[in-house]
PDB file of C-alpha atoms in Angstrom:
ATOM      1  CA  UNK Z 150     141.240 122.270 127.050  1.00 72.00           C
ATOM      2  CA  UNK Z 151     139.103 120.424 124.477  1.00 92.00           C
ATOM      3  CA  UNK Z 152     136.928 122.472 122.277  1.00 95.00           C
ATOM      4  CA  UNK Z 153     134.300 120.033 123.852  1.00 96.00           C
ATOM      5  CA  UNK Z 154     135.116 121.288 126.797  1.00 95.00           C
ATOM      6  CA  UNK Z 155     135.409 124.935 126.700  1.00 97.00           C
ATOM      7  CA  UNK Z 156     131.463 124.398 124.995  1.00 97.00           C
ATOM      8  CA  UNK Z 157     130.718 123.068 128.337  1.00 98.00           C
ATOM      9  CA  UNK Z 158     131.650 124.821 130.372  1.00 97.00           C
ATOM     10  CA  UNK Z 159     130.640 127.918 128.524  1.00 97.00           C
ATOM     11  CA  UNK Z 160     126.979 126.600 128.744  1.00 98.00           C
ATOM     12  CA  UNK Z 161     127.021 125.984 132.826  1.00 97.00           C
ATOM     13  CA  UNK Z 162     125.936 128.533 134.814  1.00 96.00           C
ATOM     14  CA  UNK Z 163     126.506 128.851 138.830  1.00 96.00           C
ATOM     15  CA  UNK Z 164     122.967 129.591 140.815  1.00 97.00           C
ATOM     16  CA  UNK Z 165     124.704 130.623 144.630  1.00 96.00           C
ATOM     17  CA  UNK Z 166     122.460 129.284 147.806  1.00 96.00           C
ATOM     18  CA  UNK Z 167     120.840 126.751 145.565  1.00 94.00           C
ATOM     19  CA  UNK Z 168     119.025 124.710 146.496  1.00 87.00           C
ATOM     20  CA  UNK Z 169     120.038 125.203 149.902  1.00 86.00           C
ATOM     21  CA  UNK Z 170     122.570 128.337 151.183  1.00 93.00           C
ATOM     22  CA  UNK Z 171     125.948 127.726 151.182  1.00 90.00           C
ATOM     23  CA  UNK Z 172     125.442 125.560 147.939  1.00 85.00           C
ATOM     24  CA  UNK Z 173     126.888 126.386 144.575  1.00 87.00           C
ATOM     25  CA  UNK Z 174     124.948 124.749 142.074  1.00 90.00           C
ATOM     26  CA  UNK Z 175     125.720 124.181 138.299  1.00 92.00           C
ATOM     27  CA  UNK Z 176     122.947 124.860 136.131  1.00 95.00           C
ATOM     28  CA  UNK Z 177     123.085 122.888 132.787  1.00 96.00           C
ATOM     29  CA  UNK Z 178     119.710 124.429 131.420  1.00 96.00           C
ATOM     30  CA  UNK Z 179     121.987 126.528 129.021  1.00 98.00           C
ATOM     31  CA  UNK Z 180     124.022 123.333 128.032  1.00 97.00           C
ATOM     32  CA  UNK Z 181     120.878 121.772 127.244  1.00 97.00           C
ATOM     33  CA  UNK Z 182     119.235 124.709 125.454  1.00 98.00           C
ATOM     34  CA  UNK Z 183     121.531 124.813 122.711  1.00 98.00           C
ATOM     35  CA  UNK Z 184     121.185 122.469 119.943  1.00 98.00           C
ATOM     36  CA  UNK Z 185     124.990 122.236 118.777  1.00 98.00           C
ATOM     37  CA  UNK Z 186     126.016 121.430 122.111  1.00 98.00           C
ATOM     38  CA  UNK Z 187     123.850 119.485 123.282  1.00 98.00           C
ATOM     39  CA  UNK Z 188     124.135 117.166 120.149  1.00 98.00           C
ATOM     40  CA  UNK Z 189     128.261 116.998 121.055  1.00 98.00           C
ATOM     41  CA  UNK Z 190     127.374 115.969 124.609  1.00 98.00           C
ATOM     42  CA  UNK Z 191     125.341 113.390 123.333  1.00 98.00           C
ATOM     43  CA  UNK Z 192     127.819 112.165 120.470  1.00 97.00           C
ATOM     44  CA  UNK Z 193     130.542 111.951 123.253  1.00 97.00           C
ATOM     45  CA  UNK Z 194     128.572 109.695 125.913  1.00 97.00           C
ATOM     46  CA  UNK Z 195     127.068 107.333 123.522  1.00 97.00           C
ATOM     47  CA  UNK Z 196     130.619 106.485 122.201  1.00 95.00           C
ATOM     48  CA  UNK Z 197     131.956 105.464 125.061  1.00 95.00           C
ATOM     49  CA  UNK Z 198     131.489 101.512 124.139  1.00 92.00           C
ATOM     50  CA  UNK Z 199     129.084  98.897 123.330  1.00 96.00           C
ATOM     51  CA  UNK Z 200     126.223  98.622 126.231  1.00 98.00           C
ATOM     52  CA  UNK Z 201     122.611  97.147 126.381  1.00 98.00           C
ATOM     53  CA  UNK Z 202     120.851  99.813 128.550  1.00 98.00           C
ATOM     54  CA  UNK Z 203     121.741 102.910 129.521  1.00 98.00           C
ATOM     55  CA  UNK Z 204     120.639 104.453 132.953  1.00 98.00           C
ATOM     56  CA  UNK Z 205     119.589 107.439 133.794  1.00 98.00           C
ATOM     57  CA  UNK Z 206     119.328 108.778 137.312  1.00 97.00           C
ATOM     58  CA  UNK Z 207     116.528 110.826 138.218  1.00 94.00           C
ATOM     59  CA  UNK Z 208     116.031 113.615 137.125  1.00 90.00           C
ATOM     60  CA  UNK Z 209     118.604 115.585 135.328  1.00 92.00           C
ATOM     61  CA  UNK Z 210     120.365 112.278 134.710  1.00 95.00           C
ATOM     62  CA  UNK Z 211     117.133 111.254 132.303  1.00 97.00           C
ATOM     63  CA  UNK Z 212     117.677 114.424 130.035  1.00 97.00           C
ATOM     64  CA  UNK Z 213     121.097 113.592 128.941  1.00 97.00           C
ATOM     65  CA  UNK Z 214     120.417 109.026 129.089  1.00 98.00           C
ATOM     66  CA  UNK Z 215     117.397 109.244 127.012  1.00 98.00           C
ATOM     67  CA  UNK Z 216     119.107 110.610 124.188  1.00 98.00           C
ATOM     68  CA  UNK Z 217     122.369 108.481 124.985  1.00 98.00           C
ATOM     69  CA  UNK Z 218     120.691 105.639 124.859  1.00 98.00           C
ATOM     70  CA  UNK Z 219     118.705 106.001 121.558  1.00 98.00           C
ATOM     71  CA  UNK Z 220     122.038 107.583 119.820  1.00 97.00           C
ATOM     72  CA  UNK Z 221     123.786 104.044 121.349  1.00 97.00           C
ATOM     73  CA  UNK Z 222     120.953 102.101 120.373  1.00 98.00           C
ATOM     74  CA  UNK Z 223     120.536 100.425 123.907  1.00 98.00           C
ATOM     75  CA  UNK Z 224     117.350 100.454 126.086  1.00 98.00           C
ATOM     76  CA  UNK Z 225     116.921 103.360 128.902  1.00 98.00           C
ATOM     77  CA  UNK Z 226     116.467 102.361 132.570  1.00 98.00           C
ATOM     78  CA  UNK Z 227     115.444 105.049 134.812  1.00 98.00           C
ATOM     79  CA  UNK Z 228     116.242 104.941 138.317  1.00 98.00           C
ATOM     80  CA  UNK Z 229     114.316 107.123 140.216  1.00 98.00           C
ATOM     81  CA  UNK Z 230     113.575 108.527 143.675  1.00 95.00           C
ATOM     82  CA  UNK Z 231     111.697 105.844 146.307  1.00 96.00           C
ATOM     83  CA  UNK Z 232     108.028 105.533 145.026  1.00 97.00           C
ATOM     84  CA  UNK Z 233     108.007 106.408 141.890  1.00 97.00           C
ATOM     85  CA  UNK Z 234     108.429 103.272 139.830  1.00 97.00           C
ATOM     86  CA  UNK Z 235     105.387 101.254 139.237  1.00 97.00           C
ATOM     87  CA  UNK Z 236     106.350  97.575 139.978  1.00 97.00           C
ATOM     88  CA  UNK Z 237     108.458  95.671 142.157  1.00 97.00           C
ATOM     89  CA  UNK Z 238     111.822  97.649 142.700  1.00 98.00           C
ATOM     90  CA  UNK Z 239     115.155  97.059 144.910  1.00 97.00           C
ATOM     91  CA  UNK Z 240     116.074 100.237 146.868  1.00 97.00           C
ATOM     92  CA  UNK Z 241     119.102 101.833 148.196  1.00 96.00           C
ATOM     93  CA  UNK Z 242     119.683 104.950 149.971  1.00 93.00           C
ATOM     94  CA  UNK Z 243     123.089 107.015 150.175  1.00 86.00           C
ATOM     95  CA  UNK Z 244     124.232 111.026 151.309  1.00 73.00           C
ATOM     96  CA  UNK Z 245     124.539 113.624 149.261  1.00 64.00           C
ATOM     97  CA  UNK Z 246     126.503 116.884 149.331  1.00 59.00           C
ATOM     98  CA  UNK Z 247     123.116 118.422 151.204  1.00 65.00           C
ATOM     99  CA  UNK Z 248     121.311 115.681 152.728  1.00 70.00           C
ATOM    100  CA  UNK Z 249     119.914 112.154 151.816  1.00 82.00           C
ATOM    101  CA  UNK Z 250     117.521 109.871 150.025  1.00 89.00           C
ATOM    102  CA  UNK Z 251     116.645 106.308 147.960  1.00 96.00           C
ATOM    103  CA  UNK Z 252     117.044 105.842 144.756  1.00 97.00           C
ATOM    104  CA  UNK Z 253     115.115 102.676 142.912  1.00 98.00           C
ATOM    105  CA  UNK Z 254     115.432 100.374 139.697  1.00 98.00           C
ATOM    106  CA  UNK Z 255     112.549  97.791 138.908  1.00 98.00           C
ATOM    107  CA  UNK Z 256     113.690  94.107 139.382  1.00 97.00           C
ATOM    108  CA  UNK Z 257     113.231  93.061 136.225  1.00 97.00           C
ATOM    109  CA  UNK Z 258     115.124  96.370 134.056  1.00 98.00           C
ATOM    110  CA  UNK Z 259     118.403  93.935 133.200  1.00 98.00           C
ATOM    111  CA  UNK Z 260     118.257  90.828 131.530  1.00 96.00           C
ATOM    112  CA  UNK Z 261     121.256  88.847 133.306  1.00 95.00           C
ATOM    113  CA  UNK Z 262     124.676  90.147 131.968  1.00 94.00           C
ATOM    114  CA  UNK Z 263     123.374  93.112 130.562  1.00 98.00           C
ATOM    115  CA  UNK Z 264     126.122  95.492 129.802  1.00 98.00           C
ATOM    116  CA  UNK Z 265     124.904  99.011 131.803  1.00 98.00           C
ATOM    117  CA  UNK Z 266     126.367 102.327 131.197  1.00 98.00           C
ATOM    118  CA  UNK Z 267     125.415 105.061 134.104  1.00 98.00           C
ATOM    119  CA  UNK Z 268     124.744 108.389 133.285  1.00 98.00           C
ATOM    120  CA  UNK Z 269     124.018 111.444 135.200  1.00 97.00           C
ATOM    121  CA  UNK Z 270     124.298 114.830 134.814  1.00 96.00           C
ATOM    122  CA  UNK Z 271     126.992 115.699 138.005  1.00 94.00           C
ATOM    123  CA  UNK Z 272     129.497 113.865 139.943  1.00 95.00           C
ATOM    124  CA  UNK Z 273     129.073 115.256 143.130  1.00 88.00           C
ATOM    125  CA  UNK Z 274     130.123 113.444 146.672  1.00 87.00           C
ATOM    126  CA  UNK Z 275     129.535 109.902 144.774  1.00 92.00           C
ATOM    127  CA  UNK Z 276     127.113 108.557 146.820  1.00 90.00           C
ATOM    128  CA  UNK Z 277     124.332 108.821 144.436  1.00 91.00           C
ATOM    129  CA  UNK Z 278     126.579 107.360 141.814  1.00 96.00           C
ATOM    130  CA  UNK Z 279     127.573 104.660 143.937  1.00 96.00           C
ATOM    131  CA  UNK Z 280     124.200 103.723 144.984  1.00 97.00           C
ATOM    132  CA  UNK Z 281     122.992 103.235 141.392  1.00 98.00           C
ATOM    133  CA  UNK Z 282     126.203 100.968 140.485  1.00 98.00           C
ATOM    134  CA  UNK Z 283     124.962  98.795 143.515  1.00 97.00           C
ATOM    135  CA  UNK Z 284     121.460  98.445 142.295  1.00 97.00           C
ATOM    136  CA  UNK Z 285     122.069  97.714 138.922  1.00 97.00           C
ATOM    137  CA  UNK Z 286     124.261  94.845 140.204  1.00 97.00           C
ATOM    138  CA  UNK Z 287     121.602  93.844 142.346  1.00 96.00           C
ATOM    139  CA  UNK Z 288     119.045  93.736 139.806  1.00 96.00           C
ATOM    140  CA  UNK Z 289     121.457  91.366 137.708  1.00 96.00           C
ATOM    141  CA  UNK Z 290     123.210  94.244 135.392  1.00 98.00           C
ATOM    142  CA  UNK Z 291     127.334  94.713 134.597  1.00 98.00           C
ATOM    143  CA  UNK Z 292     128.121  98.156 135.072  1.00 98.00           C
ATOM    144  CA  UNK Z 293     130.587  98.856 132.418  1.00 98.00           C
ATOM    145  CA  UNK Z 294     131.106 102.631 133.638  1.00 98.00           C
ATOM    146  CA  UNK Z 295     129.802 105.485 134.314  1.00 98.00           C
ATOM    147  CA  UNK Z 296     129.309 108.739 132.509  1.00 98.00           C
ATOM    148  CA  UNK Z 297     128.660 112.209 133.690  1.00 98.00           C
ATOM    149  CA  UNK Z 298     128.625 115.497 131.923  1.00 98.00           C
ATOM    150  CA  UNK Z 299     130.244 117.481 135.261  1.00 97.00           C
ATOM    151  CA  UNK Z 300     132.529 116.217 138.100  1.00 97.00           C
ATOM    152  CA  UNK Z 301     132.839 118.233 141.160  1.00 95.00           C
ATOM    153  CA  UNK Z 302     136.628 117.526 141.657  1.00 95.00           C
ATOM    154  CA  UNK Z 303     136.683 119.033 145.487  1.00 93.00           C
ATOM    155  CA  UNK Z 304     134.025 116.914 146.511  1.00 90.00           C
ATOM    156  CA  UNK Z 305     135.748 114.118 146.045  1.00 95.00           C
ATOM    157  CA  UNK Z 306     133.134 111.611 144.682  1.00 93.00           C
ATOM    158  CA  UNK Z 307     135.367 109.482 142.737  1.00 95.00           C
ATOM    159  CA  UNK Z 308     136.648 107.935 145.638  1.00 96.00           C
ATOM    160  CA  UNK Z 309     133.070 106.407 146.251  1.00 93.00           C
ATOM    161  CA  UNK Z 310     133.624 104.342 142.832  1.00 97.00           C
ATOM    162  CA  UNK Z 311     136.332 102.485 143.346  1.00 94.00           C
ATOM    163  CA  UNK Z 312     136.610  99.713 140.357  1.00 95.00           C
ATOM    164  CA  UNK Z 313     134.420 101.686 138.513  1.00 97.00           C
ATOM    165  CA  UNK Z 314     135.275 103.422 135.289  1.00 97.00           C
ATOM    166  CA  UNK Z 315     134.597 106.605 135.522  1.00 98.00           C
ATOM    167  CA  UNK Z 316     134.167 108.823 132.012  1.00 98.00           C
ATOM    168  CA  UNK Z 317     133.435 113.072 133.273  1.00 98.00           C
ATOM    169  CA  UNK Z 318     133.596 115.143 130.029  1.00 98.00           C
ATOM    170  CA  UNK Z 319     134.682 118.001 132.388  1.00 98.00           C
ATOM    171  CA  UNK Z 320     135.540 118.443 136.411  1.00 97.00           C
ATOM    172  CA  UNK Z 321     135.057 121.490 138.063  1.00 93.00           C
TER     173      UNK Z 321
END
């Protein structure tokens, strides 16, 4: 294990029942909390190749693209839950490990050919993953990968991105 790594996984904490029972979820407030490895976390994603934006997937997927994208020196792109962008979007909606929603980019966040890097904070059953790859497409983007601090292994969501690269600094 990398010394990257072990720091990672250190800083995640499991919250049982959350948010719904039966779910195990991986808290990353620690992660973020600490300076030192927060700044490795950083360091690692933005050097994962030349991009023009980065994207961030609402929410916890903003905290960790924001600073990727300024340490990369690309633009951020949020994508965010249906409504919440102020001009005209493209949608798509997917499943997730405990239910289901839309995600949205504006229409006009990639110039065409831009060179997009996803980020989020967990790789869970993919389908939130995938349904970001599909809108930057849309929306005239290339996805060059995408970038996640945490994979869920068991879940299985790597088999939703198919053709995609896929870059997890650790799976759980």
């Amino acid at each position: 294990m990398s010394e990257l790594n072990a720091m990672i996984l250190d800083r995640i904490r499991d919250i049982p029942d959350y948010p719904k029972p039966g779910v195990m979820f991986k808290d990353i407030t620690p992660l973020l909390a600490d300076p030192v490895a927060m700044a490795a976390v950083v360091e690692e994603l933005a050097g994962l190749g030349q991009v023009d934006k980065i994207v961030g997937i609402e929410a916890r997927g903003f905290i960790l693209a924001a600073p990727v994208a300024y340490r990369a020196g690309a633009g951020f792109v949020p994508v965010r839950k249906k409504g919440k962008l102020p001009a005209a979007t493209l949608e798509e909606s997917y499943d997730l490990e405990y239910g289901s929603a839309t995600i949205e980019v504006h229409r006009d966040a990639f110039a065409p050919g831009d060179r997009v890097l996803i980020v989020d904070d967990v790789l869970a059953t993919g389908g939130t993953a995938k349904a970001a790859v599909e809108l930057v497409k849309r929306a005239g983007g290339e996805v060059v990968g995408i970038a996640v601090l945490m994979e869920l292994g068991f879940l299985k969501g790597r088999e939703q991105l198919q053709g995609v690269e896929l870059h997890s600094l650790v799976i759980v």
